C-alpha positions as a printed Julia matrix, in Angstrom:
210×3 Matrix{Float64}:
  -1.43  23.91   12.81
  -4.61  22.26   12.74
  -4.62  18.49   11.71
  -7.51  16.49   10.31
  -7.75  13.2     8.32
  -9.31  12.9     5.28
 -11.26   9.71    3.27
  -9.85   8.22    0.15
 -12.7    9.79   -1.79
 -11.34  13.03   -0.8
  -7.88  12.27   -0.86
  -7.89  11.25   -4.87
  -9.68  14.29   -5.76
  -6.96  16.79   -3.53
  -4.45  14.86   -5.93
  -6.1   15.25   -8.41
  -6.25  19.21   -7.98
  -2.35  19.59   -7.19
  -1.71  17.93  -10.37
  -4.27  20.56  -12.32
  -2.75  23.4   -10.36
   1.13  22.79  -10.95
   0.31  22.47  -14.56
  -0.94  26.12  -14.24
   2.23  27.0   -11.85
   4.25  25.79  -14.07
   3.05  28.04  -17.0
   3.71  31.1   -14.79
  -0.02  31.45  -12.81
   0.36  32.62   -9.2
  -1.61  30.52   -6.68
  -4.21  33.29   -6.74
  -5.2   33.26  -10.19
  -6.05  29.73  -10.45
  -9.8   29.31   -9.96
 -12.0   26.23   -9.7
 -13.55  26.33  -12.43
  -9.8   26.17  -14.52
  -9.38  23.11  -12.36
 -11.91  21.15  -13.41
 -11.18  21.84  -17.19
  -7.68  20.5   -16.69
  -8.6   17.46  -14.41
  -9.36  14.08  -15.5
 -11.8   13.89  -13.0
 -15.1   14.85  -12.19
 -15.12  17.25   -9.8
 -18.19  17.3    -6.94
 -18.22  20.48   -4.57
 -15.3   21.64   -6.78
 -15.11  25.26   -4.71
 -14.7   23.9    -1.63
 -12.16  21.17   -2.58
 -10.31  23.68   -4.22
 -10.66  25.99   -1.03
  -9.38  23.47    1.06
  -6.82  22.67   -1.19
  -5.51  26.19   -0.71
  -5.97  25.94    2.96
  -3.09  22.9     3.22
  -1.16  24.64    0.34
  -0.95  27.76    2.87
  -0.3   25.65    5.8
  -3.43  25.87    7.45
  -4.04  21.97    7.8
  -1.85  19.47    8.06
  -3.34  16.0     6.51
  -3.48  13.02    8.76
  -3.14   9.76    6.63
  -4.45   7.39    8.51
  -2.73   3.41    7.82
  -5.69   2.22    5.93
  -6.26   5.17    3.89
  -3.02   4.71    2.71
  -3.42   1.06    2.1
  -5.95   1.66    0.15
  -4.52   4.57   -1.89
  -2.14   1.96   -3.38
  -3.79  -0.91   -3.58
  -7.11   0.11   -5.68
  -6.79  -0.46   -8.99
  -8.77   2.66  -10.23
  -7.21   5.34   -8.15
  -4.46   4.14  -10.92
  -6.39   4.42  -13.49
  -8.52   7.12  -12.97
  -7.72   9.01  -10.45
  -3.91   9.65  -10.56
  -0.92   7.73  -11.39
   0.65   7.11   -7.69
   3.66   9.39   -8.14
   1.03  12.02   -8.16
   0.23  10.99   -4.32
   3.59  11.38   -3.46
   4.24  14.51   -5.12
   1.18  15.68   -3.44
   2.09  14.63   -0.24
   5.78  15.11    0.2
   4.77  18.99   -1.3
   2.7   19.76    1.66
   2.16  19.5     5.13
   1.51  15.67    6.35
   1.45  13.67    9.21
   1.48   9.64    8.75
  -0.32   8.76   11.9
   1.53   5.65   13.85
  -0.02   3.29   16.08
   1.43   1.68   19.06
   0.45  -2.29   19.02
  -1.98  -1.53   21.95
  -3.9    0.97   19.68
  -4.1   -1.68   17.36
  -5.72  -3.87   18.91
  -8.37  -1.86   20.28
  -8.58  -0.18   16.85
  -9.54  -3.72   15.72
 -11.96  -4.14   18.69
 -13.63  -0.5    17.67
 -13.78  -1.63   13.78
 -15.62  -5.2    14.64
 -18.02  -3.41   16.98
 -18.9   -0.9    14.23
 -19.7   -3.81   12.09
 -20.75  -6.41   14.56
 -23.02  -4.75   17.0
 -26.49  -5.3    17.31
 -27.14  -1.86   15.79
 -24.41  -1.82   13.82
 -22.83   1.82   12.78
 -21.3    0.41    9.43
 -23.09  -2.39    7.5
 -21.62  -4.76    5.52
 -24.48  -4.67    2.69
 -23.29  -5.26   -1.32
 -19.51  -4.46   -0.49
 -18.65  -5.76    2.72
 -14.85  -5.04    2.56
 -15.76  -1.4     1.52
 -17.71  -1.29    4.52
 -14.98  -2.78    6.65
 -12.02  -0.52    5.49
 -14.8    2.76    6.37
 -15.15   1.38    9.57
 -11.13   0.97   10.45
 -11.02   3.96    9.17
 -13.19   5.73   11.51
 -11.72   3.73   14.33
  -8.08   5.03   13.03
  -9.69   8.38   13.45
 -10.72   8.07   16.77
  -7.86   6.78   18.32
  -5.55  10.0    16.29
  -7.86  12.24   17.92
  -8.79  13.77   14.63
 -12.0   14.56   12.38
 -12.0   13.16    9.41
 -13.37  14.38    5.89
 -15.35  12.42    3.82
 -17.82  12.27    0.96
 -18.93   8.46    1.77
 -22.73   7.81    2.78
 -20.84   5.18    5.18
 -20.0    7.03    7.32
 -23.31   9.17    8.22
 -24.51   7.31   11.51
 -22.73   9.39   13.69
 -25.18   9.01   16.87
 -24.22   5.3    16.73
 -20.53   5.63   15.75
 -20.27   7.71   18.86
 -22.29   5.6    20.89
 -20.53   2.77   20.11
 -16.6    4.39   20.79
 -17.99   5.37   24.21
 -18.91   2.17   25.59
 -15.3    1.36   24.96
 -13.96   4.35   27.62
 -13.86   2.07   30.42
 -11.8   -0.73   29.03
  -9.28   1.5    28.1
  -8.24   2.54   31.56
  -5.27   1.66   32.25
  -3.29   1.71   28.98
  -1.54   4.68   27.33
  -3.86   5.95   24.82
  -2.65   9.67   24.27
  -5.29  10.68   21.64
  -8.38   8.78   21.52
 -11.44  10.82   21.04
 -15.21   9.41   20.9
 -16.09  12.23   19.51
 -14.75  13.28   16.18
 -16.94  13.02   13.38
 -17.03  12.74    9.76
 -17.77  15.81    7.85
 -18.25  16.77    4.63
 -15.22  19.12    3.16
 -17.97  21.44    1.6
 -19.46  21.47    5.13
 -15.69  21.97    7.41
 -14.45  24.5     4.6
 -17.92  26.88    5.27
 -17.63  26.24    8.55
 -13.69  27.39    8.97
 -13.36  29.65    6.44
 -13.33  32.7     8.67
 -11.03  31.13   11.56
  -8.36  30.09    9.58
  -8.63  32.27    6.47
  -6.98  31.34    3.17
């Protein structure tokens, strides 16, 4: 099964869909009869790109993908105050994700600390990939986050502006390939990239099928 990671931004919204859709399950619609637009009139949030987040809702829902939470998109899923308030009361994230196929990525201590290396050199660098401009910790926790990704070996899917130098990101995870020789690093990848669900569903839709 494929895995992939996914940003907050979509995270709250895939919650936010599972909670719309088992309101129609539970008043006897099949799976199949449920249609975006029905989700959106249900949800307390504003849907962007509603289609494909509902497509690629379906594709976890039918095993397809299995979600990679990475440690800080987690953090962060219970520690902002208005994923609470807007987005979905936390039981809903743990409905969501104890319904469907997960993986809670893990970190040995030495991917740790070059995770932390990789998230100050996306920030730090002379040309830096992520810039701390009117929300610095914002910018920090996107740039962890694409570090987290890296070193899981997985894409991740986002709708944040953040995360759109990709040249640079990669540029930047590179130069770290030498220094990790010698250490057990089973997954990390330079070159996963942030995508845009609208953009991964399109481009999927025919290899893995709903």
């Amino acid at each position: 099964m494929r895995r992939i990671a996914v940003d907050n931004n979509v995270l709250v919204q895939l919650v936010g869909i599972d909670k719309a859709v088992n309101h129609f399950l539970e008043n006897g619609y099949h799976l199949d009869e449920i249609r975006p637009n029905m989700v959106l009139n249900t949800n307390a949030l504003k849907l962007s790109n509603s289609r494909a987040l509902f497509n690629l809702y379906k594709l976890i829902v039918n095993k397809k993908l299995c979600l990679a939470i990475l440690p800080t998109v987690l953090m962060e899923s219970f520690t902002i105050p208005n994923y609470e308030a807007v987005a979905y009361r936390k039981n809903n994230l743990t409905i969501f994700l104890h319904s469907h196929c997960y993986d809670f990525v893990i970190f040995s201590d030495t991917e740790k600390h070059f995770i932390e290396e990789l998230t100050n050199r996306f920030m730090n660098s002379d040309q830096p990939a992520f810039s701390p401009n009117r929300k610095p910790h914002h910018a920090s926790n996107d740039a962890r986050i694409m570090a987290e990704a890296m070193f899981a070996g997985v894409d991740i899917l986002t709708f944040d502006s953040d995360f759109h130098r990709i040249t640079r990101i990669s540029e930047i995870a590179h130069e770290m390939i030498p220094e990790l020789e010698g250490y057990v690093i089973p997954n990390f990848n330079p070159n996963v990239e942030p995508i845009r669900p609208n953009n991964y569903v399109s481009s999927k839709i025919t290899e893995l099928e709903f």
